[in-house]
Amino acid sequence: MNPLELKTVALSADGQALEILDQTLLPAQVKYLSLTRQEDIFEAIRALRVRGAPAIGVAAAYGLYLAAAQSRAQDADGLLAELRAAKDYLNSSRPTAVNLSWALERMLRTAREARALPVPELKARLRREADAIREEDIAVCRAIGGWGVSLLRPGDGILTHCNAGTLATAQYGTALAPIYTALERGMTDLRVYCDETRPLLQGARLTAFELQCAGVDTTLICDNMASATMAKGKVDLVFVGCDRVCANGDFANKIGTSGVAILARHYGIPFYVCAPSSTIDFGVGCGADIPIEERPPEEVTELWYAHRMAPEGVKVDNPAFDVTDHTLVTGFVTEKGIAYPPFDQAFRALFPG
Ligand code: MRU
C-alpha cells in the first residue's frame, strides 16, 4: 500500500460529511469514518482518531463548514452566531496545536468577510475555504519535503519522534516529507529510527506503519533507546514535527521531543523541526506560554495493555506535549525555506507581515 494514497482527512464526495481515517485502529485496521455531527467531530479530534496538528486543522475547517451547511439560519447574522458557537466548541477539543484555532479563525474570518452574500453562496464560499486549507496543507508539506531533502545524504540515518507523516496532515507529512521526497528522487537507502512514543504509541503504530508501507528501511525503538542508538553512530540527523512554534523558536511537540533534542545536542547530531507556517504562533513569545494538554491517566496505565499494568490509585502525570528550548534547534524547515538562528529574525524574513 502506498501511504500517500491514504486519505487522512477529507470532505465526502457529496459534501455532507467529514471523512477521516480512524488512526486509533492502525496498524491493524484501515477504516474510514464518516462524521456529520459536531459532537462526533469533536470526539474524533479529542480521541485522536484524527490527529497531528495540520490534520486536526483541516478536520476542524470541514467541521465548521458542515455546521454552516446544516444551519437553518435565514440570514448571515444568524449563521455567523451559529458558526461562532461551533468554532468555540471545536476549538476546545485540544489546546496545544495552534493549527486548530488557526483554521477555525480563518473559516470564521471568511464568513465575516462574505456576510453580504446570500446565505447559500456564503455556505459555498466556506466549503471552498475548507478545501483550500486542505489543498494548501498538501502543497506546504511538499515544499517542506523539498527543503528538507537538501539536508539528507545517501545512507543517512534519521531519527523521528511521534508521527508527523502523511497521517498527521492532509498528505505527505512534515517531518516525513523529506524522506518521501528523497524516495521520489531515487534516494532509497535512508534508514529511519522511529521512537515508539509512549504513551499513545504514534511512532510504533503510525510512523512505523506508513514508512514500512512506503518501503523505507524502518527500525522501531523504545523511547529510552534513542540515546544508545545515537551513541552507536546510527543517527545522522533528527527530523520532528511541531504543534506550536513561538516567535523565539521555542516549540511544543509530542511529549518526549525535548529529551530527543537534548540527546541530539549531547551527541552533536543536527536537530531539525519541520514546521508549516500555520504552526508558527507569532502571538506567543516563548514556550512557557504554550498551553499543554493533559490527558487521562488511563492512557498511561491501561490503554495498550491486555490488563492494567500499574497499581490502582497510583498518581499519573500525562502531559501530551513538551516544550523544546530554541537553543537546541539546528533549524526549522518551513515551506518557504530553512530558518536558522536567531529564529525571530529568520521567521520575520521568511514570513514578512
Ligand atoms: O497528539 P498527537 O498525535 O496529535 O501529536 C502529534 C504531534 O506531536 C506531531 O508531531 C505534530 O502534531 C506535528 S504533525 C505534522
PDB file of N, CA, C and O and ligand atoms in Angstrom, residues 23 45 48 50-56 94 97 99 141 161-165 167-169 173-175 197 200 202 205-206 240-244 252-255 257 274 276 279 293 295 320-321, ligand 1:
ATOM      1  N   GLN A  23      -7.377   6.671  13.134  1.00  0.00           N
ATOM      2  CA  GLN A  23      -5.985   6.320  13.448  1.00  0.00           C
ATOM      3  C   GLN A  23      -5.854   5.524  14.737  1.00  0.00           C
ATOM      4  O   GLN A  23      -4.791   4.968  15.005  1.00  0.00           O
ATOM      5  N   ILE A  45     -11.488  14.322  17.168  1.00  0.00           N
ATOM      6  CA  ILE A  45     -10.258  15.089  17.406  1.00  0.00           C
ATOM      7  C   ILE A  45      -9.742  14.791  18.811  1.00  0.00           C
ATOM      8  O   ILE A  45      -8.567  14.492  19.015  1.00  0.00           O
ATOM      9  N   LEU A  48      -8.149  11.411  19.207  1.00  0.00           N
ATOM     10  CA  LEU A  48      -7.012  11.183  18.305  1.00  0.00           C
ATOM     11  C   LEU A  48      -7.332  10.202  17.164  1.00  0.00           C
ATOM     12  O   LEU A  48      -6.459   9.519  16.654  1.00  0.00           O
ATOM     13  N   VAL A  50      -8.488  11.424  14.436  1.00  0.00           N
ATOM     14  CA  VAL A  50      -7.745  12.271  13.506  1.00  0.00           C
ATOM     15  C   VAL A  50      -6.808  13.080  14.385  1.00  0.00           C
ATOM     16  O   VAL A  50      -7.209  13.613  15.422  1.00  0.00           O
ATOM     17  N   ARG A  51      -5.526  13.144  14.000  1.00  0.00           N
ATOM     18  CA  ARG A  51      -4.549  13.759  14.908  1.00  0.00           C
ATOM     19  C   ARG A  51      -3.376  14.275  14.071  1.00  0.00           C
ATOM     20  O   ARG A  51      -3.276  14.015  12.881  1.00  0.00           O
ATOM     21  N   GLY A  52      -2.471  14.993  14.775  1.00  0.00           N
ATOM     22  CA  GLY A  52      -1.413  15.684  14.054  1.00  0.00           C
ATOM     23  C   GLY A  52      -1.903  17.096  13.789  1.00  0.00           C
ATOM     24  O   GLY A  52      -3.057  17.287  13.352  1.00  0.00           O
ATOM     25  N   ALA A  53      -1.053  18.080  14.095  1.00  0.00           N
ATOM     26  CA  ALA A  53      -1.513  19.470  14.072  1.00  0.00           C
ATOM     27  C   ALA A  53      -2.194  19.874  12.756  1.00  0.00           C
ATOM     28  O   ALA A  53      -3.327  20.388  12.771  1.00  0.00           O
ATOM     29  N   PRO A  54      -1.562  19.643  11.590  1.00  0.00           N
ATOM     30  CA  PRO A  54      -2.227  20.091  10.360  1.00  0.00           C
ATOM     31  C   PRO A  54      -3.535  19.342  10.089  1.00  0.00           C
ATOM     32  O   PRO A  54      -4.516  19.943   9.654  1.00  0.00           O
ATOM     33  N   ALA A  55      -3.565  18.037  10.389  1.00  0.00           N
ATOM     34  CA  ALA A  55      -4.773  17.248  10.084  1.00  0.00           C
ATOM     35  C   ALA A  55      -5.953  17.695  10.951  1.00  0.00           C
ATOM     36  O   ALA A  55      -7.091  17.756  10.466  1.00  0.00           O
ATOM     37  N   ILE A  56      -5.693  18.056  12.217  1.00  0.00           N
ATOM     38  CA  ILE A  56      -6.841  18.495  13.026  1.00  0.00           C
ATOM     39  C   ILE A  56      -7.309  19.887  12.588  1.00  0.00           C
ATOM     40  O   ILE A  56      -8.481  20.211  12.700  1.00  0.00           O
ATOM     41  N   ARG A  94      -8.855  20.260  21.662  1.00  0.00           N
ATOM     42  CA  ARG A  94      -7.439  20.053  22.018  1.00  0.00           C
ATOM     43  C   ARG A  94      -6.766  21.430  22.080  1.00  0.00           C
ATOM     44  O   ARG A  94      -6.937  22.241  21.166  1.00  0.00           O
ATOM     45  N   ALA A  97      -2.063  22.283  19.755  1.00  0.00           N
ATOM     46  CA  ALA A  97      -1.760  22.526  18.336  1.00  0.00           C
ATOM     47  C   ALA A  97      -2.468  23.799  17.861  1.00  0.00           C
ATOM     48  O   ALA A  97      -3.696  23.874  17.855  1.00  0.00           O
ATOM     49  N   ASN A  99      -2.741  24.957  14.947  1.00  0.00           N
ATOM     50  CA  ASN A  99      -3.418  24.809  13.655  1.00  0.00           C
ATOM     51  C   ASN A  99      -4.933  24.729  13.823  1.00  0.00           C
ATOM     52  O   ASN A  99      -5.682  25.127  12.929  1.00  0.00           O
ATOM     53  N   CYS A 141       3.294  20.856   2.692  1.00  0.00           N
ATOM     54  CA  CYS A 141       4.069  19.665   3.075  1.00  0.00           C
ATOM     55  C   CYS A 141       5.043  19.273   1.966  1.00  0.00           C
ATOM     56  O   CYS A 141       6.193  18.896   2.236  1.00  0.00           O
ATOM     57  N   HIS A 161      10.346  11.308  16.068  1.00  0.00           N
ATOM     58  CA  HIS A 161       9.557  11.072  17.281  1.00  0.00           C
ATOM     59  C   HIS A 161       8.095  11.333  16.967  1.00  0.00           C
ATOM     60  O   HIS A 161       7.777  12.260  16.235  1.00  0.00           O
ATOM     61  N   CYS A 162       7.209  10.514  17.515  1.00  0.00           N
ATOM     62  CA  CYS A 162       5.774  10.636  17.253  1.00  0.00           C
ATOM     63  C   CYS A 162       5.484  10.362  15.782  1.00  0.00           C
ATOM     64  O   CYS A 162       6.248   9.648  15.111  1.00  0.00           O
ATOM     65  N   ASN A 163       4.407  10.911  15.261  1.00  0.00           N
ATOM     66  CA  ASN A 163       4.115  10.775  13.832  1.00  0.00           C
ATOM     67  C   ASN A 163       3.821  12.144  13.254  1.00  0.00           C
ATOM     68  O   ASN A 163       2.844  12.796  13.637  1.00  0.00           O
ATOM     69  N   ALA A 164       4.712  12.560  12.357  1.00  0.00           N
ATOM     70  CA  ALA A 164       4.493  13.802  11.614  1.00  0.00           C
ATOM     71  C   ALA A 164       4.567  13.444  10.136  1.00  0.00           C
ATOM     72  O   ALA A 164       5.238  14.094   9.340  1.00  0.00           O
ATOM     73  N   GLY A 165       3.850  12.374   9.790  1.00  0.00           N
ATOM     74  CA  GLY A 165       3.846  11.891   8.416  1.00  0.00           C
ATOM     75  C   GLY A 165       2.548  12.210   7.714  1.00  0.00           C
ATOM     76  O   GLY A 165       1.797  13.109   8.132  1.00  0.00           O
ATOM     77  N   LEU A 167      -0.124  10.733   7.807  1.00  0.00           N
ATOM     78  CA  LEU A 167      -1.277  10.547   8.686  1.00  0.00           C
ATOM     79  C   LEU A 167      -1.561  11.768   9.552  1.00  0.00           C
ATOM     80  O   LEU A 167      -2.662  11.921  10.074  1.00  0.00           O
ATOM     81  N   ALA A 168      -0.558  12.615   9.720  1.00  0.00           N
ATOM     82  CA  ALA A 168      -0.710  13.790  10.584  1.00  0.00           C
ATOM     83  C   ALA A 168      -1.096  15.042   9.798  1.00  0.00           C
ATOM     84  O   ALA A 168      -1.253  16.120  10.385  1.00  0.00           O
ATOM     85  N   THR A 169      -1.248  14.884   8.497  1.00  0.00           N
ATOM     86  CA  THR A 169      -1.511  16.035   7.613  1.00  0.00           C
ATOM     87  C   THR A 169      -2.559  15.610   6.575  1.00  0.00           C
ATOM     88  O   THR A 169      -3.021  14.462   6.589  1.00  0.00           O
ATOM     89  N   GLY A 173       2.912  14.756   5.004  1.00  0.00           N
ATOM     90  CA  GLY A 173       3.557  14.952   6.300  1.00  0.00           C
ATOM     91  C   GLY A 173       4.519  16.120   6.307  1.00  0.00           C
ATOM     92  O   GLY A 173       4.752  16.785   5.297  1.00  0.00           O
ATOM     93  N   THR A 174       5.067  16.357   7.503  1.00  0.00           N
ATOM     94  CA  THR A 174       6.082  17.411   7.628  1.00  0.00           C
ATOM     95  C   THR A 174       7.447  16.751   7.877  1.00  0.00           C
ATOM     96  O   THR A 174       8.296  16.754   7.013  1.00  0.00           O
ATOM     97  N   ALA A 175       7.617  16.126   9.043  1.00  0.00           N
ATOM     98  CA  ALA A 175       8.924  15.523   9.346  1.00  0.00           C
ATOM     99  C   ALA A 175       9.247  14.340   8.423  1.00  0.00           C
ATOM    100  O   ALA A 175      10.420  14.028   8.206  1.00  0.00           O
ATOM    101  N   THR A 197       7.153   6.321  21.091  1.00  0.00           N
ATOM    102  CA  THR A 197       6.345   7.467  21.532  1.00  0.00           C
ATOM    103  C   THR A 197       5.258   7.062  22.534  1.00  0.00           C
ATOM    104  O   THR A 197       4.059   7.037  22.235  1.00  0.00           O
ATOM    105  N   LEU A 200       0.973   6.984  23.750  1.00  0.00           N
ATOM    106  CA  LEU A 200      -0.047   6.661  22.745  1.00  0.00           C
ATOM    107  C   LEU A 200       0.524   5.975  21.503  1.00  0.00           C
ATOM    108  O   LEU A 200      -0.206   5.670  20.569  1.00  0.00           O
ATOM    109  N   GLN A 202       2.287   6.690  18.853  1.00  0.00           N
ATOM    110  CA  GLN A 202       2.136   7.179  17.473  1.00  0.00           C
ATOM    111  C   GLN A 202       3.325   6.743  16.600  1.00  0.00           C
ATOM    112  O   GLN A 202       3.182   6.556  15.392  1.00  0.00           O
ATOM    113  N   ARG A 205       2.755   2.716  16.099  1.00  0.00           N
ATOM    114  CA  ARG A 205       1.541   2.351  15.364  1.00  0.00           C
ATOM    115  C   ARG A 205       1.456   3.043  14.010  1.00  0.00           C
ATOM    116  O   ARG A 205       0.962   2.465  13.041  1.00  0.00           O
ATOM    117  N   LEU A 206       1.921   4.294  13.949  1.00  0.00           N
ATOM    118  CA  LEU A 206       1.624   5.121  12.770  1.00  0.00           C
ATOM    119  C   LEU A 206       2.855   5.369  11.900  1.00  0.00           C
ATOM    120  O   LEU A 206       2.831   5.125  10.699  1.00  0.00           O
ATOM    121  N   VAL A 240      11.730  16.234  13.453  1.00  0.00           N
ATOM    122  CA  VAL A 240      10.469  16.100  14.197  1.00  0.00           C
ATOM    123  C   VAL A 240       9.469  17.124  13.667  1.00  0.00           C
ATOM    124  O   VAL A 240       9.852  18.086  12.992  1.00  0.00           O
ATOM    125  N   GLY A 241       8.211  16.907  14.004  1.00  0.00           N
ATOM    126  CA  GLY A 241       7.172  17.889  13.681  1.00  0.00           C
ATOM    127  C   GLY A 241       6.974  18.827  14.860  1.00  0.00           C
ATOM    128  O   GLY A 241       7.779  18.850  15.799  1.00  0.00           O
ATOM    129  N   CYS A 242       5.908  19.596  14.830  1.00  0.00           N
ATOM    130  CA  CYS A 242       5.637  20.512  15.946  1.00  0.00           C
ATOM    131  C   CYS A 242       4.150  20.854  15.963  1.00  0.00           C
ATOM    132  O   CYS A 242       3.455  20.734  14.952  1.00  0.00           O
ATOM    133  N   ASP A 243       3.699  21.257  17.140  1.00  0.00           N
ATOM    134  CA  ASP A 243       2.299  21.634  17.318  1.00  0.00           C
ATOM    135  C   ASP A 243       2.113  23.134  17.483  1.00  0.00           C
ATOM    136  O   ASP A 243       1.028  23.669  17.227  1.00  0.00           O
ATOM    137  N   ARG A 244       3.158  23.796  17.977  1.00  0.00           N
ATOM    138  CA  ARG A 244       3.104  25.254  18.073  1.00  0.00           C
ATOM    139  C   ARG A 244       4.534  25.755  18.216  1.00  0.00           C
ATOM    140  O   ARG A 244       5.275  25.303  19.088  1.00  0.00           O
ATOM    141  N   ALA A 252       6.426  23.460  20.939  1.00  0.00           N
ATOM    142  CA  ALA A 252       5.797  22.297  21.570  1.00  0.00           C
ATOM    143  C   ALA A 252       5.655  21.198  20.538  1.00  0.00           C
ATOM    144  O   ALA A 252       5.294  21.447  19.382  1.00  0.00           O
ATOM    145  N   ASN A 253       5.963  19.992  20.955  1.00  0.00           N
ATOM    146  CA  ASN A 253       5.690  18.805  20.143  1.00  0.00           C
ATOM    147  C   ASN A 253       5.408  17.662  21.101  1.00  0.00           C
ATOM    148  O   ASN A 253       5.455  17.833  22.333  1.00  0.00           O
ATOM    149  N   LYS A 254       5.130  16.513  20.561  1.00  0.00           N
ATOM    150  CA  LYS A 254       4.770  15.341  21.366  1.00  0.00           C
ATOM    151  C   LYS A 254       5.716  15.140  22.534  1.00  0.00           C
ATOM    152  O   LYS A 254       6.933  15.303  22.396  1.00  0.00           O
ATOM    153  N   ILE A 255       5.150  14.780  23.683  1.00  0.00           N
ATOM    154  CA  ILE A 255       5.927  14.553  24.895  1.00  0.00           C
ATOM    155  C   ILE A 255       7.123  13.625  24.574  1.00  0.00           C
ATOM    156  O   ILE A 255       6.954  12.602  23.911  1.00  0.00           O
ATOM    157  N   THR A 257       9.861  14.929  22.994  1.00  0.00           N
ATOM    158  CA  THR A 257      10.660  15.600  21.961  1.00  0.00           C
ATOM    159  C   THR A 257      11.821  16.373  22.580  1.00  0.00           C
ATOM    160  O   THR A 257      12.944  16.360  22.042  1.00  0.00           O
ATOM    161  N   CYS A 274      10.331  20.343  11.460  1.00  0.00           N
ATOM    162  CA  CYS A 274       9.621  20.631  10.207  1.00  0.00           C
ATOM    163  C   CYS A 274       8.319  21.338  10.564  1.00  0.00           C
ATOM    164  O   CYS A 274       7.466  20.770  11.267  1.00  0.00           O
ATOM    165  N   PRO A 276       5.175  23.846   9.200  1.00  0.00           N
ATOM    166  CA  PRO A 276       4.410  24.696   8.278  1.00  0.00           C
ATOM    167  C   PRO A 276       4.134  26.044   8.948  1.00  0.00           C
ATOM    168  O   PRO A 276       4.026  26.113  10.185  1.00  0.00           O
ATOM    169  N   THR A 279       1.720  26.557  11.801  1.00  0.00           N
ATOM    170  CA  THR A 279       2.063  26.097  13.164  1.00  0.00           C
ATOM    171  C   THR A 279       2.873  27.148  13.919  1.00  0.00           C
ATOM    172  O   THR A 279       3.151  26.992  15.101  1.00  0.00           O
ATOM    173  N   GLU A 293      -1.620  20.260  26.792  1.00  0.00           N
ATOM    174  CA  GLU A 293      -2.758  19.373  27.036  1.00  0.00           C
ATOM    175  C   GLU A 293      -2.392  18.293  28.060  1.00  0.00           C
ATOM    176  O   GLU A 293      -1.348  17.656  27.948  1.00  0.00           O
ATOM    177  N   ARG A 295      -3.764  14.705  29.481  1.00  0.00           N
ATOM    178  CA  ARG A 295      -4.703  13.677  29.020  1.00  0.00           C
ATOM    179  C   ARG A 295      -4.977  12.657  30.130  1.00  0.00           C
ATOM    180  O   ARG A 295      -4.278  12.634  31.136  1.00  0.00           O
ATOM    181  N   ALA A 320       0.552  15.692  27.185  1.00  0.00           N
ATOM    182  CA  ALA A 320       0.650  15.161  25.821  1.00  0.00           C
ATOM    183  C   ALA A 320       1.813  15.773  25.041  1.00  0.00           C
ATOM    184  O   ALA A 320       2.233  15.230  24.021  1.00  0.00           O
ATOM    185  N   PHE A 321       2.316  16.905  25.508  1.00  0.00           N
ATOM    186  CA  PHE A 321       3.358  17.620  24.763  1.00  0.00           C
ATOM    187  C   PHE A 321       4.412  18.140  25.722  1.00  0.00           C
ATOM    188  O   PHE A 321       4.176  18.270  26.920  1.00  0.00           O
TER     189      PHE A 321
HETATM  190  O1  MRU B   1      -1.136  14.019  19.996  1.00  0.00           O
HETATM  191  P1  MRU B   1      -0.823  13.996  18.526  1.00  0.00           P
HETATM  192  O2  MRU B   1      -0.657  12.613  17.992  1.00  0.00           O
HETATM  193  O3  MRU B   1      -1.797  14.815  17.737  1.00  0.00           O
HETATM  194  O4  MRU B   1       0.591  14.720  18.429  1.00  0.00           O
HETATM  195  C1  MRU B   1       1.125  14.937  17.153  1.00  0.00           C
HETATM  196  C2  MRU B   1       2.484  15.531  17.182  1.00  0.00           C
HETATM  197  O5  MRU B   1       3.031  15.816  18.217  1.00  0.00           O
HETATM  198  C3  MRU B   1       3.087  15.817  15.841  1.00  0.00           C
HETATM  199  O6  MRU B   1       4.479  15.708  15.901  1.00  0.00           O
HETATM  200  C4  MRU B   1       2.719  17.251  15.429  1.00  0.00           C
HETATM  201  O7  MRU B   1       1.350  17.448  15.526  1.00  0.00           O
HETATM  202  C5  MRU B   1       3.185  17.563  14.059  1.00  0.00           C
HETATM  203  S1  MRU B   1       2.236  16.719  12.838  1.00  0.00           S
HETATM  204  C6  MRU B   1       2.803  17.214  11.321  1.00  0.00           C
END
